[in-house]
Short mmCIF file of N, CA and C in Angstrom, two decimals:
data_model
loop_
_atom_site.label_atom_id
_atom_site.label_comp_id
_atom_site.label_asym_id
_atom_site.label_seq_id
_atom_site.Cartn_x
_atom_site.Cartn_y
_atom_site.Cartn_z
N UNK A 1 6.18 6.59 19.79
CA UNK A 1 6.41 6.16 18.92
C UNK A 1 5.64 6.45 18.23
N UNK A 2 4.72 6.88 17.01
CA UNK A 2 3.01 6.28 16.31
C UNK A 2 4.22 4.66 15.75
N UNK A 3 2.99 3.35 15.68
CA UNK A 3 3.01 2.41 14.90
C UNK A 3 2.24 3.02 13.60
N UNK A 4 2.66 2.16 12.74
CA UNK A 4 2.23 2.08 10.90
C UNK A 4 0.43 1.23 11.49
N UNK A 5 0.12 2.52 10.73
CA UNK A 5 -1.49 0.88 10.78
C UNK A 5 -1.81 1.16 9.71
N UNK A 6 -2.43 -0.05 10.16
CA UNK A 6 -2.40 -0.66 8.69
C UNK A 6 -3.89 -1.94 8.35
N UNK A 7 -5.41 -1.81 7.84
CA UNK A 7 -6.09 -2.27 7.67
C UNK A 7 -6.03 -3.50 6.52
N UNK A 8 -7.10 -4.70 6.99
CA UNK A 8 -7.35 -4.71 6.04
C UNK A 8 -8.40 -4.56 5.30
N UNK A 9 -8.10 -5.91 4.36
CA UNK A 9 -9.15 -4.90 3.34
C UNK A 9 -10.64 -5.38 4.21
N UNK A 10 -10.62 -6.06 4.48
CA UNK A 10 -12.08 -6.16 4.65
C UNK A 10 -12.58 -5.03 6.16
N UNK A 11 -11.91 -4.82 6.75
CA UNK A 11 -11.34 -3.97 8.16
C UNK A 11 -11.87 -2.60 7.01
N UNK A 12 -11.01 -2.01 6.27
CA UNK A 12 -11.68 -0.75 5.61
C UNK A 12 -13.56 -0.77 4.94
N UNK A 13 -13.20 -2.19 4.66
CA UNK A 13 -15.02 -2.22 4.42
C UNK A 13 -16.28 -2.08 5.53
N UNK A 14 -15.25 -2.32 6.89
CA UNK A 14 -16.26 -2.10 8.17
C UNK A 14 -16.37 -1.33 8.60
N UNK A 15 -15.02 -0.30 8.34
CA UNK A 15 -14.85 1.22 8.53
C UNK A 15 -15.97 2.22 7.72
N UNK A 16 -15.75 2.01 6.29
CA UNK A 16 -16.74 2.56 5.44
C UNK A 16 -18.33 2.04 5.62
N UNK A 17 -18.65 1.21 6.87
CA UNK A 17 -20.11 0.91 6.86
C UNK A 17 -20.58 1.87 8.16
N UNK A 18 -19.32 2.19 8.83
CA UNK A 18 -19.96 3.05 10.44
C UNK A 18 -20.22 4.27 9.66
N UNK A 19 -21.21 4.29 10.55
CA UNK A 19 -21.61 6.10 10.12
C UNK A 19 -21.72 6.96 10.33
N UNK A 20 -21.33 8.28 10.14
CA UNK A 20 -20.35 8.77 9.53
C UNK A 20 -19.94 9.60 10.56
N UNK A 21 -20.81 9.41 11.80
CA UNK A 21 -21.02 10.39 12.91
C UNK A 21 -20.05 9.70 14.27
N UNK A 22 -20.53 8.18 13.97
CA UNK A 22 -19.12 7.32 14.79
C UNK A 22 -17.75 7.43 14.14
N UNK A 23 -17.65 7.14 12.74
CA UNK A 23 -16.04 6.80 12.18
C UNK A 23 -14.57 7.79 13.14
N UNK A 24 -15.41 9.18 12.65
CA UNK A 24 -13.76 10.12 13.44
C UNK A 24 -13.41 9.47 14.66
N UNK A 25 -14.78 8.68 15.65
CA UNK A 25 -14.62 8.94 17.39
C UNK A 25 -13.61 7.40 16.99
N UNK A 26 -13.57 6.28 15.88
CA UNK A 26 -12.93 5.49 15.84
C UNK A 26 -11.50 5.53 15.73
N UNK A 27 -11.67 5.82 14.19
CA UNK A 27 -10.44 6.47 14.05
C UNK A 27 -9.19 7.48 15.04
N UNK A 28 -10.15 8.23 15.83
CA UNK A 28 -8.94 8.92 16.49
C UNK A 28 -8.59 8.34 18.04
N UNK A 29 -9.78 7.40 17.83
CA UNK A 29 -9.27 5.46 19.19
C UNK A 29 -8.57 5.26 18.63
N UNK A 30 -8.65 4.62 17.03
CA UNK A 30 -7.49 4.27 16.88
C UNK A 30 -5.66 4.48 16.76
N UNK A 31 -5.95 5.55 16.40
CA UNK A 31 -4.75 6.28 16.29
C UNK A 31 -4.41 6.78 17.78
N UNK A 32 -4.76 6.97 18.89
CA UNK A 32 -4.82 7.05 20.38
C UNK A 32 -3.64 5.75 20.02
N UNK A 33 -4.13 4.66 20.35
CA UNK A 33 -4.07 3.02 20.31
C UNK A 33 -2.39 2.77 19.65
N UNK A 34 -2.14 3.85 18.59
CA UNK A 34 -0.80 3.40 17.59
C UNK A 34 -0.38 3.66 18.68
N UNK A 35 -0.34 4.70 19.13
CA UNK A 35 1.39 5.47 20.39
C UNK A 35 1.57 4.18 20.98
N UNK A 36 0.98 3.59 21.58
CA UNK A 36 1.45 2.52 22.15
C UNK A 36 0.08 1.13 21.93
N UNK A 37 0.38 0.38 21.33
CA UNK A 37 -0.65 -0.39 21.57
C UNK A 37 -0.76 -1.77 21.21
N UNK A 38 0.95 -2.18 21.99
CA UNK A 38 1.48 -3.82 23.15
C UNK A 38 0.66 -3.43 24.00
N UNK A 39 0.76 -5.45 24.40
CA UNK A 39 -0.12 -5.12 26.34
C UNK A 39 0.52 -4.37 27.09
N UNK A 40 -0.15 -3.40 28.10
CA UNK A 40 0.39 -2.99 28.94
C UNK A 40 0.10 -1.34 28.70
N UNK A 41 0.13 -1.76 26.97
CA UNK A 41 -0.46 0.27 26.79
C UNK A 41 -2.21 0.63 26.74
N UNK A 42 -2.80 0.91 25.47
CA UNK A 42 -3.79 1.44 24.83
C UNK A 42 -4.67 -0.16 25.39
N UNK A 43 -4.07 -0.90 24.11
CA UNK A 43 -4.60 -1.92 23.94
C UNK A 43 -4.98 -3.70 24.87
N UNK A 44 -6.04 -4.38 24.85
CA UNK A 44 -6.68 -4.67 25.84
C UNK A 44 -6.65 -6.56 25.11
N UNK A 45 -5.14 -7.78 25.36
CA UNK A 45 -4.67 -8.69 24.69
C UNK A 45 -6.37 -9.75 24.83
N UNK A 46 -6.25 -10.11 23.69
CA UNK A 46 -7.79 -11.49 23.90
C UNK A 46 -6.60 -12.62 23.51
N UNK A 47 -7.26 -13.91 24.21
CA UNK A 47 -7.12 -15.20 24.28
C UNK A 47 -7.98 -16.12 23.25
N UNK A 48 -7.90 -17.38 24.13
CA UNK A 48 -8.60 -18.41 24.14
C UNK A 48 -9.63 -18.24 24.32
N UNK A 49 -10.52 -17.67 24.51
CA UNK A 49 -12.26 -18.25 24.48
C UNK A 49 -12.89 -18.13 23.93
N UNK A 50 -14.35 -18.95 24.82
CA UNK A 50 -15.39 -19.75 24.11
C UNK A 50 -15.46 -20.32 22.26
N UNK A 51 -14.14 -20.90 22.42
CA UNK A 51 -13.99 -21.81 20.99
C UNK A 51 -13.32 -20.60 20.22
N UNK A 52 -13.34 -19.43 20.41
CA UNK A 52 -12.40 -17.93 19.41
C UNK A 52 -10.67 -18.71 19.75
N UNK A 53 -9.99 -19.02 19.00
CA UNK A 53 -8.66 -18.72 19.40
C UNK A 53 -8.03 -17.42 19.03
N UNK A 54 -8.36 -16.88 20.11
CA UNK A 54 -7.53 -14.73 19.49
C UNK A 54 -6.59 -14.71 20.21
N UNK A 55 -5.85 -15.93 20.34
CA UNK A 55 -4.16 -15.60 21.02
C UNK A 55 -3.43 -14.62 20.35
N UNK A 56 -2.53 -13.86 20.80
CA UNK A 56 -1.72 -12.51 20.28
C UNK A 56 -2.36 -11.49 18.85
N UNK A 57 -3.41 -11.65 19.78
CA UNK A 57 -4.40 -10.25 18.68
C UNK A 57 -4.93 -9.23 20.65
N UNK A 58 -5.09 -8.27 19.72
CA UNK A 58 -5.53 -6.99 20.55
C UNK A 58 -6.79 -5.94 20.57
N UNK A 59 -7.82 -5.63 21.67
CA UNK A 59 -9.15 -5.04 21.78
C UNK A 59 -8.92 -3.81 21.70
N UNK A 60 -9.60 -3.26 21.05
CA UNK A 60 -10.07 -1.80 22.00
C UNK A 60 -11.79 -1.83 21.93
N UNK A 61 -11.66 -1.21 23.28
CA UNK A 61 -13.81 -1.29 23.60
C UNK A 61 -14.27 0.36 23.05
N UNK A 62 -14.66 0.65 22.07
CA UNK A 62 -15.60 1.78 22.12
C UNK A 62 -17.20 1.64 23.21
N UNK A 63 -17.03 1.95 24.13
CA UNK A 63 -17.94 1.36 25.01
C UNK A 63 -19.04 1.93 23.95
N UNK A 64 -19.33 3.96 24.31
CA UNK A 64 -20.07 4.51 23.97
C UNK A 64 -20.56 4.27 23.41
N UNK A 65 -20.11 3.66 21.73
CA UNK A 65 -21.40 3.08 20.21
C UNK A 65 -20.71 1.53 20.47
N UNK A 66 -21.03 1.31 20.98
CA UNK A 66 -20.78 -0.48 21.11
C UNK A 66 -19.93 -0.79 20.05
N UNK A 67 -18.65 -0.49 19.55
CA UNK A 67 -18.14 -1.06 18.37
C UNK A 67 -16.59 -2.11 19.27
N UNK A 68 -16.01 -2.70 18.73
CA UNK A 68 -14.65 -3.28 18.92
C UNK A 68 -14.27 -3.65 17.71
N UNK A 69 -12.25 -3.36 17.77
CA UNK A 69 -11.73 -2.74 16.87
C UNK A 69 -10.52 -4.18 17.99
N UNK A 70 -10.40 -5.54 16.89
CA UNK A 70 -9.46 -6.31 16.48
C UNK A 70 -8.25 -6.25 15.92
N UNK A 71 -6.98 -6.17 16.90
CA UNK A 71 -5.63 -5.13 15.73
C UNK A 71 -4.72 -6.81 16.15
N UNK A 72 -3.75 -6.81 15.03
CA UNK A 72 -2.37 -7.37 16.07
C UNK A 72 -0.87 -6.64 15.50
N UNK A 73 -0.13 -6.56 16.19
CA UNK A 73 0.93 -5.79 16.63
C UNK A 73 1.68 -6.99 15.55
N UNK A 74 2.62 -6.19 14.57
CA UNK A 74 3.90 -6.53 13.36
C UNK A 74 4.73 -5.95 14.44
N UNK A 75 6.08 -6.82 15.46
CA UNK A 75 6.87 -5.77 15.82
C UNK A 75 7.87 -5.76 15.15
N UNK A 76 8.05 -6.55 13.98
CA UNK A 76 9.39 -6.08 13.46
C UNK A 76 9.52 -5.10 12.72
N UNK A 77 7.86 -5.13 12.31
CA UNK A 77 7.47 -3.36 10.96
C UNK A 77 6.99 -2.29 11.76
N UNK A 78 6.91 -2.71 12.91
CA UNK A 78 6.29 -1.78 13.49
C UNK A 78 4.60 -1.17 13.11
N UNK A 79 4.13 -2.52 12.27
CA UNK A 79 2.36 -2.40 12.20
C UNK A 79 1.69 -2.96 13.03
N UNK A 80 0.62 -2.19 12.90
CA UNK A 80 -0.64 -2.22 14.04
C UNK A 80 -1.80 -2.47 13.23
N UNK A 81 -2.00 -3.75 12.52
CA UNK A 81 -2.83 -4.32 11.76
C UNK A 81 -4.12 -4.11 12.17
N UNK A 82 -4.96 -3.80 11.74
CA UNK A 82 -6.90 -3.70 11.99
C UNK A 82 -7.14 -4.32 11.00
N UNK A 83 -7.75 -5.51 12.24
CA UNK A 83 -8.72 -7.02 11.54
C UNK A 83 -9.36 -6.53 11.27
N UNK A 84 -10.96 -6.20 12.45
CA UNK A 84 -11.95 -5.56 12.50
C UNK A 84 -11.97 -5.19 13.01
N UNK A 85 -13.31 -3.89 13.05
CA UNK A 85 -14.29 -2.73 13.17
C UNK A 85 -15.28 -3.21 13.07
N UNK A 86 -16.12 -3.60 14.55
CA UNK A 86 -17.18 -4.07 14.57
C UNK A 86 -18.31 -3.90 15.93
N UNK A 87 -18.90 -3.52 15.85
CA UNK A 87 -20.58 -3.55 16.60
C UNK A 87 -20.31 -5.40 18.00
N UNK A 88 -20.20 -4.43 18.31
CA UNK A 88 -19.90 -6.49 19.59
C UNK A 88 -20.78 -6.98 19.63
N UNK A 89 -22.23 -7.32 19.35
CA UNK A 89 -23.42 -8.17 19.29
C UNK A 89 -22.68 -10.31 19.58
N UNK A 90 -22.95 -9.97 20.54
CA UNK A 90 -22.56 -11.11 21.22
C UNK A 90 -21.37 -11.25 20.72
N UNK A 91 -21.01 -12.47 20.37
CA UNK A 91 -19.62 -13.25 19.73
C UNK A 91 -18.90 -13.04 18.33
N UNK A 92 -19.90 -12.35 18.27
CA UNK A 92 -20.36 -12.20 16.38
C UNK A 92 -18.03 -11.48 16.21
N UNK A 93 -18.34 -10.65 16.21
CA UNK A 93 -17.52 -10.04 16.61
C UNK A 93 -16.00 -10.47 16.01
N UNK A 94 -15.87 -11.37 17.54
CA UNK A 94 -14.69 -11.97 17.53
C UNK A 94 -14.67 -13.37 16.68
N UNK A 95 -15.80 -13.88 16.25
CA UNK A 95 -15.70 -14.97 15.28
C UNK A 95 -14.58 -15.14 14.47
N UNK A 96 -15.81 -13.41 13.84
CA UNK A 96 -15.41 -13.16 12.14
C UNK A 96 -13.77 -12.92 12.57
N UNK A 97 -13.46 -11.91 13.66
CA UNK A 97 -11.87 -11.90 13.48
C UNK A 97 -10.72 -13.26 13.28
N UNK A 98 -11.62 -14.35 14.56
CA UNK A 98 -11.10 -15.57 13.97
C UNK A 98 -10.46 -15.89 12.82
N UNK A 99 -11.95 -15.85 12.22
CA UNK A 99 -12.06 -15.86 9.93
C UNK A 99 -10.68 -15.12 9.67
N UNK A 100 -10.61 -13.53 10.02
CA UNK A 100 -10.01 -13.50 8.56
C UNK A 100 -8.41 -13.21 9.72
N UNK A 101 -8.37 -14.13 10.45
CA UNK A 101 -7.02 -14.51 11.32
C UNK A 101 -6.45 -15.75 10.78
N UNK A 102 -7.36 -16.30 10.29
CA UNK A 102 -7.35 -17.26 9.62
C UNK A 102 -6.63 -17.70 8.31
N UNK A 103 -7.42 -16.63 6.98
CA UNK A 103 -7.78 -15.93 5.97
C UNK A 103 -5.94 -15.91 5.92
N UNK A 104 -5.68 -14.69 6.43
CA UNK A 104 -4.29 -13.91 6.19
C UNK A 104 -3.04 -14.44 6.84
N UNK A 105 -2.99 -15.69 7.63
CA UNK A 105 -2.31 -16.07 8.80
C UNK A 105 -2.05 -15.49 9.22
N UNK A 106 -2.66 -14.54 10.52
CA UNK A 106 -2.48 -13.74 11.08
C UNK A 106 -1.62 -14.47 12.49
#
């Protein structure tokens, strides 16, 4: 079963900023993960590390292009909500994910 994919407005902007050659890879990966986005599936759970609390959020790593996608699974509506799409650059992607999480109360 594929889960519905929703993007936060900022995540939609993140996607638009990606290089045109990378964007299709990221979208294809997100689509694949939407088949089983829960822990134990394709995504990996995040937690409370290095001062950022991302408990309940999941990540997808695109190692070849250095991109991380952080998302929230909403079981009630079967939604995979994309929080951020960004280069890993230290912990910046996770710090920004935490800010967006607080902003949208995820």
